[in-house]
PDB file of C-alpha atoms in Angstrom:
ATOM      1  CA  UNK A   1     -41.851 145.229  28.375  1.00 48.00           C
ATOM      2  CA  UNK A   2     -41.919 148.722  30.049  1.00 50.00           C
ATOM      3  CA  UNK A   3     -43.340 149.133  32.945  1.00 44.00           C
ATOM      4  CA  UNK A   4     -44.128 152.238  36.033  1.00 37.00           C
ATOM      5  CA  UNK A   5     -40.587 152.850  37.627  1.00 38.00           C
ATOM      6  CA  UNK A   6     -40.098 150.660  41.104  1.00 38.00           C
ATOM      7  CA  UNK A   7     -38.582 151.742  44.317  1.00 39.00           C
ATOM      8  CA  UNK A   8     -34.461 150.721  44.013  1.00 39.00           C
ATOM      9  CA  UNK A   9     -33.156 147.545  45.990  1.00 39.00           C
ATOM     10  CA  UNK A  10     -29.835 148.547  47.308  1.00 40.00           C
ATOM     11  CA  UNK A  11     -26.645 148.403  45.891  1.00 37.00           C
ATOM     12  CA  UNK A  12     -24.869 144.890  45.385  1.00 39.00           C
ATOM     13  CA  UNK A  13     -28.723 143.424  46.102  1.00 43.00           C
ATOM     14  CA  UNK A  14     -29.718 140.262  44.838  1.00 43.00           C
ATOM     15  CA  UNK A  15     -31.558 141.417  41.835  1.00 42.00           C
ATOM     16  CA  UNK A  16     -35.712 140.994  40.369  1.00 39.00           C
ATOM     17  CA  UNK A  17     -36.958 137.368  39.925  1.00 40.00           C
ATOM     18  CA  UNK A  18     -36.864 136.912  35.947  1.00 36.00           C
ATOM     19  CA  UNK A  19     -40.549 136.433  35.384  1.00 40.00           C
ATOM     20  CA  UNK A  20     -41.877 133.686  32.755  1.00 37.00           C
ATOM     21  CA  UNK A  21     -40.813 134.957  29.706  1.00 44.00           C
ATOM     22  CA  UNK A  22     -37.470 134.799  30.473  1.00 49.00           C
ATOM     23  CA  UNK A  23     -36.514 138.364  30.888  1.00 52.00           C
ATOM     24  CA  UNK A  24     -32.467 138.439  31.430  1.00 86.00           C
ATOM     25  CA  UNK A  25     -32.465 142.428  31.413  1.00 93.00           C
ATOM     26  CA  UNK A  26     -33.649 144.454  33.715  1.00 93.00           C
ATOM     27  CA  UNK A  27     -33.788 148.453  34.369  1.00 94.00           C
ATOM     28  CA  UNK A  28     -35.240 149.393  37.694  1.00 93.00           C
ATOM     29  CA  UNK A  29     -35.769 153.139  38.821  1.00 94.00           C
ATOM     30  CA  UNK A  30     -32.819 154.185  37.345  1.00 94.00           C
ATOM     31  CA  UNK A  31     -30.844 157.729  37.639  1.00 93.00           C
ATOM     32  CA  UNK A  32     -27.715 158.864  35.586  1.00 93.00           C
ATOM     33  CA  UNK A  33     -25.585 162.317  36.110  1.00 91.00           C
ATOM     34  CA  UNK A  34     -23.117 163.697  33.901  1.00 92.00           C
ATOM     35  CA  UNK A  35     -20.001 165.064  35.491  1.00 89.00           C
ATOM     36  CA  UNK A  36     -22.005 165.326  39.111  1.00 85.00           C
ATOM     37  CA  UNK A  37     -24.262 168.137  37.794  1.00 85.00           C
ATOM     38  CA  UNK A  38     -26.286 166.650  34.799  1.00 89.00           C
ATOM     39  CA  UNK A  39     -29.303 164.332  35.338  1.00 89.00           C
ATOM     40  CA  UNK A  40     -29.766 162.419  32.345  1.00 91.00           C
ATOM     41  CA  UNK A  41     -31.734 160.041  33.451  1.00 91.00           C
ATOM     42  CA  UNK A  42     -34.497 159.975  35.927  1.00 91.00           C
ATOM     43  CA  UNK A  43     -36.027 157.148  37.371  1.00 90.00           C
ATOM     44  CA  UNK A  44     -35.780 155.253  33.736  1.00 93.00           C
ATOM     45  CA  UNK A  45     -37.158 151.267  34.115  1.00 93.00           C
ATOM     46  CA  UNK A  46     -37.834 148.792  31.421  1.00 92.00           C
ATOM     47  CA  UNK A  47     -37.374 145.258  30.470  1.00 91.00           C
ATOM     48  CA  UNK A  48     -35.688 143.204  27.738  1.00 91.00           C
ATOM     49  CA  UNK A  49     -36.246 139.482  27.207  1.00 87.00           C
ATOM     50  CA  UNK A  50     -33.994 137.219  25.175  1.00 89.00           C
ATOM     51  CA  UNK A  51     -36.165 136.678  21.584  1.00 91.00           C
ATOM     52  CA  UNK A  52     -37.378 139.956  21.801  1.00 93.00           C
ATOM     53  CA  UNK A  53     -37.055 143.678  20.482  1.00 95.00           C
ATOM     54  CA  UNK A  54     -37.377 146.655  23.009  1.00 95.00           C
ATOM     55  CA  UNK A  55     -37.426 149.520  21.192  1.00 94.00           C
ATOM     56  CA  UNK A  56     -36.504 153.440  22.412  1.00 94.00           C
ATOM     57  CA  UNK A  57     -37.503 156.163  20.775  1.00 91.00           C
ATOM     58  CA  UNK A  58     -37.403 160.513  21.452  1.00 87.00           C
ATOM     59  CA  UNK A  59     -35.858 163.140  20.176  1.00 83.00           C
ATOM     60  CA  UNK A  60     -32.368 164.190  20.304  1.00 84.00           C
ATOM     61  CA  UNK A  61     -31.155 164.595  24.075  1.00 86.00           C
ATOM     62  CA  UNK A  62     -33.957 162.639  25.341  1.00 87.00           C
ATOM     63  CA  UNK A  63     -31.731 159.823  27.276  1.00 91.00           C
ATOM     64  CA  UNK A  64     -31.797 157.076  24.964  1.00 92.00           C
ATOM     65  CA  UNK A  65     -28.040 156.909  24.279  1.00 93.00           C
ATOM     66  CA  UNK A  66     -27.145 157.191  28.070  1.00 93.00           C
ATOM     67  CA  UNK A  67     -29.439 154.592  29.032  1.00 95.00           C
ATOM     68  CA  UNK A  68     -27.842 151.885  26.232  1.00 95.00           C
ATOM     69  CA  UNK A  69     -24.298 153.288  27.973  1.00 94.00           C
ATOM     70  CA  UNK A  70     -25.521 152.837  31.322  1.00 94.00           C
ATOM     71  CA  UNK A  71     -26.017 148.899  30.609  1.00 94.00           C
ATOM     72  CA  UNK A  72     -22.876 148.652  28.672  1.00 92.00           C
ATOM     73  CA  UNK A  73     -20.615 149.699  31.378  1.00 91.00           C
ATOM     74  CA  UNK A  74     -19.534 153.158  28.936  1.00 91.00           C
ATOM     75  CA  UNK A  75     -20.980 155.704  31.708  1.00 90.00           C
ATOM     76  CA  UNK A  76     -17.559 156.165  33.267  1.00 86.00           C
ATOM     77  CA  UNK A  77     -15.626 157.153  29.661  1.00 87.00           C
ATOM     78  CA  UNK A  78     -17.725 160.109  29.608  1.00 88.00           C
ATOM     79  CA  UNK A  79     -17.424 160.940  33.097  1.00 89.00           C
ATOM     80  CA  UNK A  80     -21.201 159.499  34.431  1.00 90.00           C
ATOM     81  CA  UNK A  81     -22.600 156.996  36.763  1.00 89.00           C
ATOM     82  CA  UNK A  82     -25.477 155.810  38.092  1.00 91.00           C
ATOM     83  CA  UNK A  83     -26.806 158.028  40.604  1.00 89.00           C
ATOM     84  CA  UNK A  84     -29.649 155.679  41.927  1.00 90.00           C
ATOM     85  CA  UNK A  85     -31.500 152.419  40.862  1.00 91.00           C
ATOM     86  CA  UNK A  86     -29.553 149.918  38.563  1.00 91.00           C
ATOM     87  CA  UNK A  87     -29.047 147.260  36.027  1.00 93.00           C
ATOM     88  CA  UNK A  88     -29.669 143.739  36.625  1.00 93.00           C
ATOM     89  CA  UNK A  89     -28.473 140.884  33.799  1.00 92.00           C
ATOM     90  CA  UNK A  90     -29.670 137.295  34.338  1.00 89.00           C
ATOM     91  CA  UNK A  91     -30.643 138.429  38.068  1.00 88.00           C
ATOM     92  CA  UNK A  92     -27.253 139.868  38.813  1.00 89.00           C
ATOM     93  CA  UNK A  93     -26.274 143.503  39.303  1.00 91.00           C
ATOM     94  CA  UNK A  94     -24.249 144.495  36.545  1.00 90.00           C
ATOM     95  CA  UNK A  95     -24.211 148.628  36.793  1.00 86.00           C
ATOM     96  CA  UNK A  96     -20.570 149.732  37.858  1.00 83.00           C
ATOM     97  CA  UNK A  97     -19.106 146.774  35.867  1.00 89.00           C
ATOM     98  CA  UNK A  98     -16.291 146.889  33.113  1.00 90.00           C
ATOM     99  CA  UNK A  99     -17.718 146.966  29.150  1.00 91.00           C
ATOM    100  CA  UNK A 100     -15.274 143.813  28.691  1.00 91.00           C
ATOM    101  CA  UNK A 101     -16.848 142.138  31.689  1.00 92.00           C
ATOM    102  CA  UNK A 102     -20.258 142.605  30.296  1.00 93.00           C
ATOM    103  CA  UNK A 103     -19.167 141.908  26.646  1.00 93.00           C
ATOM    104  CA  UNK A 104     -17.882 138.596  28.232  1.00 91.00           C
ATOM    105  CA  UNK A 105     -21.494 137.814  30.348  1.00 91.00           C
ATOM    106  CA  UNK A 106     -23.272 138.502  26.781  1.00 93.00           C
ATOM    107  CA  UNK A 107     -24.183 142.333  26.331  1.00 94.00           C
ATOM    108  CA  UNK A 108     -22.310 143.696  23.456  1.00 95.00           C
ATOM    109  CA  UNK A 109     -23.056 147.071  22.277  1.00 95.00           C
ATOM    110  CA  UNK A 110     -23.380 149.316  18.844  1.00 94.00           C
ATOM    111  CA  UNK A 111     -22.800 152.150  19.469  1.00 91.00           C
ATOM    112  CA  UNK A 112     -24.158 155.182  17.006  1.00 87.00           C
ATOM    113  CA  UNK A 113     -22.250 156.326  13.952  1.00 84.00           C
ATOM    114  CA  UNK A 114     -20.921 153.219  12.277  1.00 84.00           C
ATOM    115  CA  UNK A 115     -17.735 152.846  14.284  1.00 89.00           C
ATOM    116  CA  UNK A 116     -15.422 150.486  11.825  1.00 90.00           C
ATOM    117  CA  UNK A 117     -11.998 150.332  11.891  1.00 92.00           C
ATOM    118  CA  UNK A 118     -11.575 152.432   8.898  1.00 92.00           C
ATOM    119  CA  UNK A 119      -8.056 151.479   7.999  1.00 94.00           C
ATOM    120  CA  UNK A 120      -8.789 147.657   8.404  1.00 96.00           C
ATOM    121  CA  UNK A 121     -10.425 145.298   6.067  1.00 95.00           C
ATOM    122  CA  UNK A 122     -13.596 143.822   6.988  1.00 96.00           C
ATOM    123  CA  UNK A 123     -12.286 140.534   7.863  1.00 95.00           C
ATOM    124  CA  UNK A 124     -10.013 142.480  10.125  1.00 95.00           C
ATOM    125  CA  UNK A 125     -12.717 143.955  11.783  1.00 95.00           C
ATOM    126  CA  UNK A 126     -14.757 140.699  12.150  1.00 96.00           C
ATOM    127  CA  UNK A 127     -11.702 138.748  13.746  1.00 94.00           C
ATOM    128  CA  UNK A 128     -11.151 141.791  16.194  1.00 93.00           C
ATOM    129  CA  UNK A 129     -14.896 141.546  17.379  1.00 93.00           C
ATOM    130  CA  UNK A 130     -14.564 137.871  17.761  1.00 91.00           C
ATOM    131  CA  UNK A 131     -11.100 138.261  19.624  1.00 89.00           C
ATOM    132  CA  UNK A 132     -12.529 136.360  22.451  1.00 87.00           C
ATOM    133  CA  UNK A 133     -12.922 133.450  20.461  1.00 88.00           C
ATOM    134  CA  UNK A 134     -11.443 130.259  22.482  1.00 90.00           C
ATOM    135  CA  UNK A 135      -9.787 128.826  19.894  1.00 91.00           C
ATOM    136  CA  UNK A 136      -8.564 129.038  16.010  1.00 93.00           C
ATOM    137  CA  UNK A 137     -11.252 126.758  14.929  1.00 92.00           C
ATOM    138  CA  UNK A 138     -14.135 128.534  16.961  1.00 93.00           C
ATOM    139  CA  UNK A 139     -13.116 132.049  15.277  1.00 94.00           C
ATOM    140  CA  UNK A 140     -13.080 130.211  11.617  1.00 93.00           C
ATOM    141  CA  UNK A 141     -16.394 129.225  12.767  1.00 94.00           C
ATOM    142  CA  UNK A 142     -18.152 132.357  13.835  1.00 94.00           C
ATOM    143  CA  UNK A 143     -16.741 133.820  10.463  1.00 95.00           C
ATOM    144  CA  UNK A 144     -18.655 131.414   8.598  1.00 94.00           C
ATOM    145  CA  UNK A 145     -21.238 131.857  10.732  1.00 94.00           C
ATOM    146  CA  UNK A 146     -21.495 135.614  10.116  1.00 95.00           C
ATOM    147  CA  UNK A 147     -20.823 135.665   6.703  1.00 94.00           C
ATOM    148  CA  UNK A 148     -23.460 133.345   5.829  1.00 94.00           C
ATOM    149  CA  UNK A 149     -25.823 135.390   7.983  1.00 94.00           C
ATOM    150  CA  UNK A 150     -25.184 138.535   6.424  1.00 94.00           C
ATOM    151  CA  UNK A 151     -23.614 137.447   2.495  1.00 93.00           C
ATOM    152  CA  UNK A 152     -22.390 140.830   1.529  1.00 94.00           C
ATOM    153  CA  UNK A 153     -19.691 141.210   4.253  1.00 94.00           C
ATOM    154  CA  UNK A 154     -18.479 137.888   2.601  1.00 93.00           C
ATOM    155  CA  UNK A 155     -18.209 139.410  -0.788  1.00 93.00           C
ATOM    156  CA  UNK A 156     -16.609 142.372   0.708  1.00 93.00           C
ATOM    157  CA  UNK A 157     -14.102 140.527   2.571  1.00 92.00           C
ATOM    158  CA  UNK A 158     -10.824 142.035   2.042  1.00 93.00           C
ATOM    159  CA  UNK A 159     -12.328 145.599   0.950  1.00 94.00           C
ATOM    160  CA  UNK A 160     -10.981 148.679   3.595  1.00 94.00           C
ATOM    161  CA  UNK A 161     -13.644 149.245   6.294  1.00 92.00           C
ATOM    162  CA  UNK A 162     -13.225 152.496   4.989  1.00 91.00           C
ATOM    163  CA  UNK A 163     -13.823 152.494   1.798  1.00 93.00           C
ATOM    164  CA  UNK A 164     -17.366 150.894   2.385  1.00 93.00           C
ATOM    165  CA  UNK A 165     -20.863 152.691   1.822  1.00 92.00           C
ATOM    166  CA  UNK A 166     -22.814 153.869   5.248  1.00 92.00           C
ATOM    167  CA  UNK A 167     -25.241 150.941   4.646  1.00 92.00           C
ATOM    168  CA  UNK A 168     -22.010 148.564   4.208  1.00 94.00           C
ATOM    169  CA  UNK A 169     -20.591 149.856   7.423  1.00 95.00           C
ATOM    170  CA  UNK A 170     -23.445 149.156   9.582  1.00 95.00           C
ATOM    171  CA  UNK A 171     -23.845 145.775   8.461  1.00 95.00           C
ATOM    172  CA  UNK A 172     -20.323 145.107   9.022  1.00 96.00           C
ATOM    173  CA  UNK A 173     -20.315 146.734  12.660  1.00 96.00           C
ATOM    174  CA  UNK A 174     -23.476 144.545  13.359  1.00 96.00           C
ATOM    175  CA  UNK A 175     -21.646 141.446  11.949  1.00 96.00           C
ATOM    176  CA  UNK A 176     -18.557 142.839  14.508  1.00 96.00           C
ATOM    177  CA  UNK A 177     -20.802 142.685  17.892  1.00 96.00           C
ATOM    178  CA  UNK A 178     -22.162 138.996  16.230  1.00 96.00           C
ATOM    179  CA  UNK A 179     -18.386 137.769  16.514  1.00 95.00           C
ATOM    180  CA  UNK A 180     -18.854 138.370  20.236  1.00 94.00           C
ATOM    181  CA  UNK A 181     -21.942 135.891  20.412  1.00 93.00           C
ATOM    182  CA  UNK A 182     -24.523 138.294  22.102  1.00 93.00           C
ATOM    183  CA  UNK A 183     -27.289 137.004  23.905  1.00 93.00           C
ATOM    184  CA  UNK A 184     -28.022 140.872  24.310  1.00 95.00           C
ATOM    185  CA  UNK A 185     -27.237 143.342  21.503  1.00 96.00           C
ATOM    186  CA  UNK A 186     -27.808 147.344  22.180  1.00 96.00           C
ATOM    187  CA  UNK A 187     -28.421 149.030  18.997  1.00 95.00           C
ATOM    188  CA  UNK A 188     -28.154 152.852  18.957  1.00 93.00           C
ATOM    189  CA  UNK A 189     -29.367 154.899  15.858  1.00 92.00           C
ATOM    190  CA  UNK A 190     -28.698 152.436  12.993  1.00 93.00           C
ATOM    191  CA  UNK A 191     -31.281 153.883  10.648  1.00 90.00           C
ATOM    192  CA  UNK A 192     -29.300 157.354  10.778  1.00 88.00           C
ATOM    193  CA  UNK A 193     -28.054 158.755   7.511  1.00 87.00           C
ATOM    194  CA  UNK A 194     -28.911 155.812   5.494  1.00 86.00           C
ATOM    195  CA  UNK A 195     -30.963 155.504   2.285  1.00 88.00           C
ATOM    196  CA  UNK A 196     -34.306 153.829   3.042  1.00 88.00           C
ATOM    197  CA  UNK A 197     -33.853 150.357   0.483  1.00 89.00           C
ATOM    198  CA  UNK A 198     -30.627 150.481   3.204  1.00 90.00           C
ATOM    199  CA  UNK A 199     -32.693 150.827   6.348  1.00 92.00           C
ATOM    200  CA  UNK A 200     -34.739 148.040   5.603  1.00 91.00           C
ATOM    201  CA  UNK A 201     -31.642 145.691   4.798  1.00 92.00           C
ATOM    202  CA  UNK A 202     -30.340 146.771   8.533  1.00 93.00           C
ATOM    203  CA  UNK A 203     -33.679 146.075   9.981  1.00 94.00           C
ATOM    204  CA  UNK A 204     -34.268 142.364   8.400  1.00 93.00           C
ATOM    205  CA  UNK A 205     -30.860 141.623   9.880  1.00 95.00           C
ATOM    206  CA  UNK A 206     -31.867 142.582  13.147  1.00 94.00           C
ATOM    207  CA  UNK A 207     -35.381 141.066  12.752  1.00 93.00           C
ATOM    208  CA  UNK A 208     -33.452 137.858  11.924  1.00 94.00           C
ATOM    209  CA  UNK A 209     -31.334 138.170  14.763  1.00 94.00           C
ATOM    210  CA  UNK A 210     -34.292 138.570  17.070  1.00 93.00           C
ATOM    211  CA  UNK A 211     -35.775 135.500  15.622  1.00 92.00           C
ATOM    212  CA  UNK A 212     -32.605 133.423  16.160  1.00 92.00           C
ATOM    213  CA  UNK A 213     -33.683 134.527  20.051  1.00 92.00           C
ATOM    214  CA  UNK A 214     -30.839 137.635  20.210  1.00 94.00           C
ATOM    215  CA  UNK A 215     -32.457 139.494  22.749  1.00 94.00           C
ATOM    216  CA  UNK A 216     -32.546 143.668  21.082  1.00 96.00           C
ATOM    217  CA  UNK A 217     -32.938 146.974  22.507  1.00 96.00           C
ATOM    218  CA  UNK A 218     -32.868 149.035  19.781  1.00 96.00           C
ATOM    219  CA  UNK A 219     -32.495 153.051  19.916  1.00 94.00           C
ATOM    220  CA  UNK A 220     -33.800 154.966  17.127  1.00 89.00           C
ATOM    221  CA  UNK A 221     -35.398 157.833  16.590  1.00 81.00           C
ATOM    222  CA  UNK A 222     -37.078 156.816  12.753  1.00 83.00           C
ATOM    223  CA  UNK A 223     -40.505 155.434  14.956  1.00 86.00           C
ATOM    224  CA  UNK A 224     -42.456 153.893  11.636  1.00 85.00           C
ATOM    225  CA  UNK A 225     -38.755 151.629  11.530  1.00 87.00           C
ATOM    226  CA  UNK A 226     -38.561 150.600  14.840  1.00 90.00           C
ATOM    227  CA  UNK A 227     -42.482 149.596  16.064  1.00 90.00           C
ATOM    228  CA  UNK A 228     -41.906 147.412  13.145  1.00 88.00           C
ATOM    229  CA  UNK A 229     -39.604 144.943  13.876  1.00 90.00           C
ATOM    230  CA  UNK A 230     -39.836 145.572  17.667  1.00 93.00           C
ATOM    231  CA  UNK A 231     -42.105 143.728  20.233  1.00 94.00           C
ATOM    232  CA  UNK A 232     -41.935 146.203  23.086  1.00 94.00           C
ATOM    233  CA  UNK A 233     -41.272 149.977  23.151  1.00 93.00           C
ATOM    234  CA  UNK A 234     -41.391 153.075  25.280  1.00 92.00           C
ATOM    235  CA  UNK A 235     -40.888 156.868  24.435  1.00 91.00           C
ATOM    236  CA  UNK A 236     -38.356 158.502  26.373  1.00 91.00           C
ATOM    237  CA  UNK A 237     -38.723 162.949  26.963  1.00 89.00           C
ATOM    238  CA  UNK A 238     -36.349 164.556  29.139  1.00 88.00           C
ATOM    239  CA  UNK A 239     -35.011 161.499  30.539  1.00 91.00           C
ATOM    240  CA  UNK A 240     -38.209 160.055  31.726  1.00 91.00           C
ATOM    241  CA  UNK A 241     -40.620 157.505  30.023  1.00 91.00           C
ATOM    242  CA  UNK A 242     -43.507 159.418  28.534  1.00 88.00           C
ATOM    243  CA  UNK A 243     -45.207 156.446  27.217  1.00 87.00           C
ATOM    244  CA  UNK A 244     -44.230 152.374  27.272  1.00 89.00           C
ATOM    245  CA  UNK A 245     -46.278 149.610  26.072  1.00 90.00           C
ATOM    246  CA  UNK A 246     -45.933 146.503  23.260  1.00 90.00           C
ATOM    247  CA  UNK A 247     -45.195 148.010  20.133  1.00 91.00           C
ATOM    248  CA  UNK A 248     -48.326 147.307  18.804  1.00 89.00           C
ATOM    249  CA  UNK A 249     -50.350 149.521  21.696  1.00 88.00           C
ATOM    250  CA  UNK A 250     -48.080 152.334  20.726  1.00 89.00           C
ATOM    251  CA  UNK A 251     -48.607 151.899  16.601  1.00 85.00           C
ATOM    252  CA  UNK A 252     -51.891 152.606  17.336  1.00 85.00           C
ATOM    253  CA  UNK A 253     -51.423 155.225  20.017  1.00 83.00           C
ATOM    254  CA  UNK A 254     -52.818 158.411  18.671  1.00 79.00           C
ATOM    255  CA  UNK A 255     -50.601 160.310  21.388  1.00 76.00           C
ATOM    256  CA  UNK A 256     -47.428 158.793  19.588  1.00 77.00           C
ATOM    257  CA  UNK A 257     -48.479 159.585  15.802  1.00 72.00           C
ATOM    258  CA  UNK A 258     -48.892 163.372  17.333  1.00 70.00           C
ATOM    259  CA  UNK A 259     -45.438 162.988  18.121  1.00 67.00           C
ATOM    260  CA  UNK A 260     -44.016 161.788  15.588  1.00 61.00           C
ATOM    261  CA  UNK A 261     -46.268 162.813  12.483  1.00 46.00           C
ATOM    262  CA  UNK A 262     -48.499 165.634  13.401  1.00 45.00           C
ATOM    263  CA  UNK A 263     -48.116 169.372  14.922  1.00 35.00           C
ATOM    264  CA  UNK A 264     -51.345 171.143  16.579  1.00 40.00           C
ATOM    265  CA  UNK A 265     -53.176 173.870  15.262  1.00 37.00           C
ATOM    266  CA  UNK A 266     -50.562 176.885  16.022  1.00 41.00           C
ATOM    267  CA  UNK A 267     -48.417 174.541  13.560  1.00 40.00           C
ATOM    268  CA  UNK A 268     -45.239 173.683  16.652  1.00 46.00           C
ATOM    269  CA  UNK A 269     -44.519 170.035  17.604  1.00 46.00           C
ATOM    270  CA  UNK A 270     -46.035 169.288  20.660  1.00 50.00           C
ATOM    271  CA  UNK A 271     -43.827 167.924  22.979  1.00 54.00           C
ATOM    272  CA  UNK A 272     -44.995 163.971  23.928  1.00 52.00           C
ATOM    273  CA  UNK A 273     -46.190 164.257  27.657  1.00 51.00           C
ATOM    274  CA  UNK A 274     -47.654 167.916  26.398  1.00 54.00           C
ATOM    275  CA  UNK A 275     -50.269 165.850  24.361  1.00 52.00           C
ATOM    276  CA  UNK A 276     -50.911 163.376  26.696  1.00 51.00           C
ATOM    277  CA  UNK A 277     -51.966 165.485  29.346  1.00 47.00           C
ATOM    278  CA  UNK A 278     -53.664 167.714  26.981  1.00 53.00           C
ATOM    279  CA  UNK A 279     -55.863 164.710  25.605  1.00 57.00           C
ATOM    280  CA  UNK A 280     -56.343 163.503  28.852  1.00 54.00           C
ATOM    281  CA  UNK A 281     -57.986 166.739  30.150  1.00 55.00           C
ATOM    282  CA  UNK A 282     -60.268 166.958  26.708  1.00 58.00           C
ATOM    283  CA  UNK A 283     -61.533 163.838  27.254  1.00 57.00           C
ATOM    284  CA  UNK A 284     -62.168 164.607  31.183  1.00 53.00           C
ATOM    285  CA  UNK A 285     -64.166 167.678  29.915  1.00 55.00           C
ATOM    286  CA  UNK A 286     -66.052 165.591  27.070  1.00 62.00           C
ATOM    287  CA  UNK A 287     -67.176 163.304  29.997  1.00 59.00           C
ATOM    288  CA  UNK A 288     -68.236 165.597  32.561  1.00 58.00           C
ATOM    289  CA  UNK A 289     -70.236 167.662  29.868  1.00 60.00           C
ATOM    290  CA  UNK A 290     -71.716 164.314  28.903  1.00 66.00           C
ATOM    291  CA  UNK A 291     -72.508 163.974  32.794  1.00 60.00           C
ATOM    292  CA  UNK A 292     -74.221 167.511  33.217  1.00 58.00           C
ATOM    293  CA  UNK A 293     -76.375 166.603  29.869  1.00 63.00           C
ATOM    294  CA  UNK A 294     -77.606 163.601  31.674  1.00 56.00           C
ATOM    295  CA  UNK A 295     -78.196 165.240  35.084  1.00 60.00           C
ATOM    296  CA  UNK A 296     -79.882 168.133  33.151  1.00 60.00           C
ATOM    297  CA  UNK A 297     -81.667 165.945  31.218  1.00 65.00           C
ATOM    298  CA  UNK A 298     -83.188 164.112  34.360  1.00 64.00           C
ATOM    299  CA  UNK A 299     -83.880 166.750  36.232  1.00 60.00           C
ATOM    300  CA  UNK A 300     -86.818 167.681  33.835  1.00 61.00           C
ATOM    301  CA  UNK A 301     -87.968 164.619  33.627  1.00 56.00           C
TER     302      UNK A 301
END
């Protein structure tokens, strides 16, 4: 659920009641500079709820990859941080933390271009995302697990990570971050560069996933995808949210299709909060003319 950005409790604050639906992830008012000059992100909220798919979309440069880094603790590898607001997981502040302290409190993330360990085998790479494991038995187990989940990483077992197709390699870095036992999974572009019979193997795994009550928040810029299999979404544009609602509301949003499928009459994309506004003020003018008709109308009467 996405929702108007909220004034930012202070830092080390007790964080947001989790409301009845069990929301465990929460992003309130939050800001994120680059090297102490670059604002990514500004004033960026939204909520994820275990069993359910939040899905980001925008263009290239819009945010969407900072704000996945920004809850996985990754900010600081590329020289960023959280310049106001926060992230709260299972009511607890969680922005400043180590990626291995959140991969061990249940956020594990994907992170965009199929990142396997190319000179490894794929059972390799499965026992190295499940390296947590607390014993022998409980890795064997979450092999299993993961191989029955997803049956071609199973077939595939001792072939190089390398050597894999891109649709092989995704499935096998998804099957990684399942070693981990997420209750939270970010996603970032898994659609990208893949053939679409591939695409829609990806996205039944992570529809699965979601059903199994994996809580997602998906990145992806392929929108037709993503409003699919998720249950939430918002737009990002120059680090803001242009537009947030269930997935279904924006499906049917005519703003978003303009986005996404259309260009105006000069034949140039419109950018997102560009048509908004724009459709806004046509409809303001369609009902003040309808207004003046009316007044006209009884005024000669």
């Amino acid at each position: 659920m996405v929702g108007p950005a909220a004034a930012a409790p202070a830092p080390g604050a007790a964080g947001p009641a989790l409301d009845a639906a069990g929301a465990a992830l929460e992003i309130r008012d939050l800001e994120v500079v680059y090297a102490g000059v670059i604002l990514a992100l500004r004033g960026v909220s939204l909520r994820a709820s275990s069993g359910r798919c939040t899905a980001v979309l925008g263009a290239n440069g819009a945010g969407k990859s900072t704000l996945l880094k920004a809850v996985s603790g990754m900010l600081a590898s590329e020289n960023g941080r959280v310049l106001h607001g926060g992230v709260w997981w299972d009511g607890q502040p969680v922005h400043g933390r180590s990626p291995l302290d959140l991969v061990a409190r249940g956020i594990v993330h994907v992170m965009e271009g199929r990142r396997v360990l190319r000179h490894l085998s794929v059972e390799q790479n499965l026992v190295i995302g499940g390296h947590a494991a607390p014993s022998r038995g409980e890795l064997k187990r979450r092999l299993e697990e993961v191989c029955d989940t997803v049956p071609i990483l199973g077939r595939l077992y001792r072939r190089t990570a390398g050597l894999l197709s891109g649709g092989e390699q995704q499935l096998l870095v998804i099957g990684r971050a399942m070693m981990a036992r997420p209750r939270l999974l970010l996603i970032d572009e898994p659609s990208l560069g893949l053939a679409p019979k591939t695409v829609d193997q990806v996205f039944e795994l992570l529809d699965m996933l979601r059903k199994r009550g994996m809580g997602i928040v998906l990145v992806e810029q392929n929108a037709r995808v993503a409003l699919q299999v998720a249950d939430d979404a918002c737009v990002l544009e120059n680090g803001r949210v242009a537009i947030g609602g269930s997935a279904q509301d924006l499906r049917e949003n005519d703003d978003v299709k303009a986005f996404y499928m259309g260009l105006h009459a000069s034949g140039e994309r419109r950018r997102l909060l560009e048509t908004v506004v724009t459709r806004r003020r046509r409809d303001f003018g369609r009902a003040l003319a309808r207004s003046e008709r009316h007044e006209e109308r009884q005024a000669v009467a």
